[in-house]
Coordinates of C-alpha atoms and ligand atoms in Angstrom, one line a residue:
M1 CA 2.6 25.0 -11.3
N2 CA 5.2 22.3 -12.1
K3 CA 6.0 22.2 -15.8
N4 CA 5.6 18.4 -16.1
T5 CA 2.2 18.6 -14.5
K6 CA 1.0 21.3 -16.8
N7 CA 1.6 19.0 -19.8
L8 CA -0.3 16.0 -18.4
S9 CA -3.6 15.2 -20.1
I10 CA -5.3 14.6 -16.7
F11 CA -4.3 18.1 -15.6
K12 CA -5.7 19.6 -18.8
F13 CA -9.1 17.8 -18.2
F14 CA -9.0 19.1 -14.6
K15 CA -8.4 22.7 -15.6
N16 CA -11.1 22.6 -18.3
S17 CA -13.7 20.8 -16.2
K18 CA -17.0 22.7 -16.4
K19 CA -17.6 22.2 -12.6
F20 CA -15.6 23.3 -9.6
S21 CA -12.9 21.0 -8.1
I22 CA -9.9 21.3 -5.8
K23 CA -7.1 18.8 -5.9
W24 CA -3.5 19.0 -4.6
S25 CA -1.0 19.8 -7.4
S26 CA 1.2 16.6 -6.8
Y27 CA -1.8 14.3 -7.4
F28 CA -1.9 14.6 -11.2
Q29 CA 1.5 12.9 -11.7
V30 CA 0.3 10.1 -9.5
Y31 CA -3.0 9.7 -11.5
E32 CA -1.1 9.4 -14.7
K33 CA 1.2 6.8 -13.2
I34 CA -1.5 4.6 -11.8
F35 CA -4.4 5.2 -14.2
S36 CA -3.0 5.4 -17.7
E37 CA -3.4 1.6 -18.3
Y38 CA -7.2 1.9 -17.8
R39 CA -7.8 4.6 -20.4
N40 CA -10.4 3.8 -23.1
K41 CA -11.2 0.5 -21.4
K42 CA -14.6 -0.8 -20.3
I43 CA -14.1 -0.2 -16.5
K44 CA -16.2 0.8 -13.5
F45 CA -14.6 3.7 -11.7
V46 CA -16.0 4.9 -8.4
E47 CA -15.1 8.2 -6.6
I48 CA -16.2 8.8 -3.0
G49 CA -16.6 12.5 -2.5
V50 CA -18.4 14.2 -5.4
A51 CA -18.8 17.8 -4.1
N52 CA -19.6 19.9 -7.2
G53 CA -18.8 17.2 -9.6
G54 CA -15.7 18.8 -11.1
S55 CA -13.5 15.7 -10.6
L56 CA -16.2 13.4 -12.0
L57 CA -16.2 15.3 -15.2
M58 CA -12.4 15.1 -15.3
W59 CA -12.5 11.3 -14.9
Q60 CA -15.2 11.0 -17.6
K61 CA -12.9 12.8 -20.1
Y62 CA -9.8 11.0 -19.0
F63 CA -11.1 7.4 -19.0
G64 CA -13.2 7.8 -22.1
K65 CA -16.7 6.8 -23.2
K66 CA -16.4 3.1 -22.4
A67 CA -15.9 3.7 -18.7
K68 CA -18.8 3.8 -16.2
I69 CA -18.2 6.7 -13.7
I70 CA -19.9 6.4 -10.3
G71 CA -20.0 9.0 -7.6
I72 CA -20.7 8.5 -3.9
D73 CA -21.5 11.4 -1.5
L74 CA -23.3 12.0 1.8
N75 CA -24.8 15.2 0.4
P76 CA -28.1 14.4 -1.4
K77 CA -27.6 17.4 -3.7
A78 CA -24.9 15.3 -5.5
K79 CA -27.8 13.3 -7.1
K80 CA -28.3 16.2 -9.5
L81 CA -25.1 15.1 -11.3
E82 CA -26.8 12.1 -12.8
K83 CA -28.0 14.3 -15.7
N84 CA -24.3 14.6 -16.6
G85 CA -24.1 10.9 -17.3
F86 CA -22.9 9.6 -13.9
K87 CA -24.5 7.1 -11.5
I88 CA -24.7 8.8 -8.1
Y89 CA -25.2 7.0 -4.7
I90 CA -26.1 9.0 -1.6
G91 CA -24.7 7.4 1.5
N92 CA -22.1 7.3 4.3
Q93 CA -18.7 5.7 3.5
S94 CA -18.3 4.7 7.1
D95 CA -21.5 2.6 7.1
K96 CA -21.2 -1.1 6.4
N97 CA -24.8 -1.3 5.3
F98 CA -24.3 1.4 2.7
W99 CA -21.4 -0.7 1.2
D100 CA -23.5 -3.9 1.4
N101 CA -26.3 -2.2 -0.7
F102 CA -23.8 -0.5 -3.0
Y103 CA -22.1 -3.7 -4.0
K104 CA -25.3 -5.7 -4.2
K105 CA -26.4 -3.2 -6.9
E106 CA -23.2 -2.5 -8.7
G107 CA -21.4 -5.9 -8.4
K108 CA -17.6 -5.8 -8.7
V109 CA -15.8 -2.6 -9.7
D110 CA -12.3 -1.9 -11.1
I111 CA -11.2 1.2 -9.3
I112 CA -12.4 3.0 -6.2
L113 CA -10.9 6.3 -5.3
D114 CA -11.6 7.8 -1.8
D115 CA -11.8 11.6 -1.8
G116 CA -14.5 11.7 0.9
G117 CA -14.3 12.8 4.5
H118 CA -10.6 11.8 5.0
K119 CA -11.2 10.7 8.6
N120 CA -9.6 7.4 9.9
L121 CA -12.9 5.4 10.1
Q122 CA -14.0 6.7 6.7
Q123 CA -10.8 5.8 4.9
I124 CA -10.4 2.5 6.6
S125 CA -14.1 1.5 5.9
T126 CA -13.6 2.2 2.2
V127 CA -10.7 -0.2 2.0
H128 CA -12.1 -2.8 4.3
Y129 CA -15.6 -3.0 2.8
S130 CA -14.6 -2.6 -0.8
L131 CA -11.7 -5.1 -0.9
P132 CA -13.8 -8.2 -1.6
F133 CA -15.5 -6.4 -4.6
I134 CA -12.5 -5.1 -6.5
R135 CA -11.8 -7.0 -9.7
D136 CA -8.4 -8.6 -10.2
G137 CA -6.2 -6.0 -11.9
G138 CA -8.1 -3.2 -10.1
K139 CA -7.1 -0.6 -7.5
I140 CA -8.2 1.1 -4.3
I141 CA -6.8 4.6 -3.9
V142 CA -7.1 6.6 -0.7
E143 CA -6.4 10.3 -1.0
D144 CA -5.4 12.9 1.6
T145 CA -3.8 10.3 3.8
G146 CA -1.7 13.2 5.3
T147 CA -4.7 13.6 7.7
S148 CA -3.2 10.6 9.6
Y149 CA -0.7 13.1 11.0
I150 CA -3.1 16.0 11.7
K151 CA -4.6 16.6 15.2
K152 CA -7.2 19.3 14.4
E153 CA -10.4 17.6 13.1
F154 CA -8.7 14.3 12.5
N155 CA -7.5 13.3 16.0
N156 CA -4.2 12.0 14.8
P157 CA -1.6 10.7 15.1
S158 CA -3.3 7.7 16.6
R159 CA -2.8 4.0 16.8
Y160 CA -5.9 3.7 14.7
S161 CA -4.9 6.2 12.0
F162 CA -5.4 5.2 8.4
M163 CA -1.6 5.2 7.8
N164 CA -1.1 2.8 10.7
Y165 CA -3.8 0.6 9.2
A166 CA -2.0 0.8 5.8
K167 CA 1.3 -0.2 7.5
N168 CA -0.5 -3.1 9.1
I169 CA -1.5 -4.2 5.6
I170 CA 2.2 -4.2 4.6
D171 CA 2.8 -6.5 7.6
N172 CA -0.1 -8.6 6.5
I173 CA 0.9 -9.2 2.9
H174 CA 4.2 -10.6 4.3
R175 CA 2.2 -13.6 5.6
R176 CA 2.6 -14.9 2.1
S177 CA 6.2 -15.7 3.1
P178 CA 6.3 -19.2 4.7
L179 CA 9.1 -17.9 7.0
L180 CA 6.5 -16.1 9.0
K181 CA 4.5 -19.3 9.6
K182 CA 1.2 -17.4 9.6
K183 CA -2.1 -18.1 7.9
L184 CA -3.1 -16.1 4.8
S185 CA -5.7 -13.5 5.7
F186 CA -8.4 -12.0 3.5
Y187 CA -6.0 -9.0 3.0
S188 CA -3.0 -11.1 2.1
K189 CA -5.0 -13.1 -0.4
K190 CA -6.2 -10.0 -2.3
I191 CA -3.7 -7.2 -2.1
F192 CA -0.7 -7.7 -4.3
L193 CA 1.0 -4.3 -4.0
V194 CA 0.8 -1.2 -1.8
E195 CA 2.3 2.1 -3.0
F196 CA 2.8 5.1 -0.9
F197 CA 2.9 8.6 -2.4
E198 CA 2.8 11.8 -0.5
S199 CA -0.8 11.8 0.8
I200 CA -2.0 9.0 -1.5
V201 CA -1.9 5.3 -0.8
V202 CA -2.6 2.8 -3.7
F203 CA -3.6 -0.8 -3.1
S204 CA -3.3 -3.0 -6.2
I205 CA -5.7 -6.0 -6.1
D206 CA -4.8 -9.3 -7.8
S207 CA -5.8 -12.5 -6.0
K208 CA -4.0 -14.6 -8.7
K209 CA -0.7 -13.1 -7.7
C210 CA -1.2 -13.5 -3.9
F211 CA -0.1 -17.0 -3.3
Q212 CA 1.9 -18.5 -0.5
N213 CA 5.5 -18.1 -1.4
K214 CA 8.1 -20.9 -1.7
E215 CA 11.8 -21.2 -2.5
V216 CA 12.7 -22.4 -6.0
Y217 CA 16.0 -23.8 -7.2
N218 CA 17.6 -24.1 -10.6
K219 CA 19.4 -27.2 -11.7
A220 CA 23.0 -26.0 -11.2
Q221 CA 25.1 -27.1 -8.1
N222 CA 26.0 -24.9 -5.2
E223 CA 29.8 -25.0 -5.7
W224 CA 31.3 -22.7 -3.0
A225 CA 28.8 -20.1 -1.9
I226 CA 28.0 -20.0 1.8
D227 CA 26.1 -17.2 3.4
Y228 CA 28.6 -14.8 5.1
R229 CA 25.8 -12.9 6.8
H230 CA 27.2 -13.9 10.2
N231 CA 30.8 -13.1 9.3
E232 CA 30.3 -9.3 9.2
Y233 CA 31.7 -8.9 12.6
F234 CA 34.7 -10.9 14.1
G235 CA 34.9 -12.9 10.9
K236 CA 38.7 -13.2 11.1
L237 CA 38.6 -14.2 14.8
K238 CA 36.0 -16.8 14.0
M239 CA 38.2 -18.3 11.3
K240 CA 41.2 -18.4 13.7
L241 CA 39.1 -20.1 16.5
D242 CA 37.9 -22.5 13.9
R243 CA 41.3 -23.5 12.8
K244 CA 42.6 -23.8 16.4
Y245 CA 39.6 -25.5 18.0
G246 CA 37.7 -27.0 15.1
L247 CA 34.8 -24.6 15.4
L248 CA 33.2 -25.9 12.2
N249 CA 33.3 -29.5 13.5
K250 CA 29.6 -30.2 14.1
R251 CA 30.2 -32.2 17.2
S252 CA 32.3 -29.7 19.0
P253 CA 30.5 -28.3 22.1
L254 CA 32.5 -25.2 21.7
R255 CA 30.8 -24.7 18.3
R256 CA 27.5 -24.4 20.0
I257 CA 28.7 -21.8 22.4
I258 CA 30.5 -19.8 19.7
R259 CA 27.5 -19.9 17.5
K260 CA 25.3 -18.6 20.3
I261 CA 27.7 -15.8 20.9
F262 CA 28.3 -14.9 17.3
Y263 CA 25.1 -15.8 15.5
R264 CA 22.1 -15.4 17.7
N265 CA 23.6 -13.3 20.4
L266 CA 22.8 -9.8 21.4
I267 CA 26.3 -8.6 20.4
F268 CA 25.4 -8.4 16.7
N269 CA 22.1 -6.7 17.4
I270 CA 23.7 -4.2 19.7
L271 CA 26.4 -3.4 17.1
D272 CA 23.8 -3.2 14.3
N273 CA 21.4 -1.1 16.3
I274 CA 24.0 1.5 17.1
K275 CA 24.5 2.1 13.4
I276 CA 20.7 1.9 12.6
K277 CA 19.9 4.4 15.3
K278 CA 22.1 6.9 13.6
I279 CA 20.4 6.3 10.2
F280 CA 16.9 6.6 11.8
K281 CA 18.0 9.9 13.4
E282 CA 18.9 11.3 10.0
L283 CA 15.5 10.0 8.6
E284 CA 13.5 11.7 11.3
N285 CA 15.3 15.1 11.2
Ligands
SAM301 C1 -13.0 17.0 -0.9 S1 -14.7 16.9 -1.3 C2 -14.6 16.0 -2.8 C3 -14.1 16.8 -3.9 C4 -14.2 16.2 -5.3 N1 -13.7 14.9 -5.4 C5 -13.5 17.1 -6.3 O1 -12.3 16.8 -6.5 O2 -14.1 18.0 -6.8 C6 -15.2 15.8 -0.1 C7 -16.7 15.3 -0.4 O3 -16.8 14.1 0.5 C8 -18.2 14.1 1.0 N2 -18.2 13.3 2.2 C9 -17.7 13.7 3.5 N3 -17.9 12.7 4.4 C10 -18.5 11.7 3.7 C11 -19.0 10.4 4.1 N4 -18.8 10.0 5.3 N5 -19.5 9.6 3.1 C12 -19.6 10.1 1.8 N6 -19.2 11.3 1.4 C13 -18.7 12.1 2.3 C14 -18.5 15.6 1.2 O4 -19.9 15.8 1.2 C15 -17.8 16.3 0.0 O5 -18.6 16.5 -1.0

């Protein structure tokens, strides 16, 4: 076991839990990073996937007495754990009706952690149906997202894998940029931040921070800076042509042609893509 992990309080609670639990060893450092701010606070924490209750006991110790710890499982035997001070709901995480009833009873929650069935529909349903009911400042965490790459049992990789859904959410939150000229969606209005760890994805919810972006200026003058983005290639040649033919003269028809060739033309893309391809190859190896 990694030395740093051994010293984490969450790991100690895991090891000393009176009931059986299995977690991946890298998860504890992630838990400390994303959960430490909620310790000893009055929060509602929900875990999907209760099994023997080992992790529920770990969360109970970690978050402290003020936290309400709720478990969800398809297995009716999990109900027994209510005598340990948890609220247990029996139901299917892929079922919209289950979530409707759950949130009708519980109202908004702070954190929901999915350690349930790990299939695409199960993980996606957790995020989709829970998103409206997470308090600002809260999180949705999906564990074992490595299943998005596994064929056996999980039918992945697939266009509809959980990780592809998560990547779509990344695209979606970019709608907050006016440059995209797209309407804000329910996702882009709620999810402020997405973090990817190995086999864990964390969505941080904060509707107050999810506004349509805009450019802001300070009071100083722009003295000399112009964007040299398009001068990366053939910069010197452009300057020469400019001096000779007045390329920068706005009325020059040549300017339009040159701009097309140098700015919006395929040439740049082709030259860039040759370099990018090499980098992608290294990434994929
Ligand atoms: C990996 S175990 C949970 C382990 C537990 N969190 C721990 O660390 O000790 C997965 C649990 O998810 C439950 N589960 C599987 N599919 C489910 C579904 N569709 N809805 C709710 N629970 C489900 C299983 O019954 C099982 O108890």
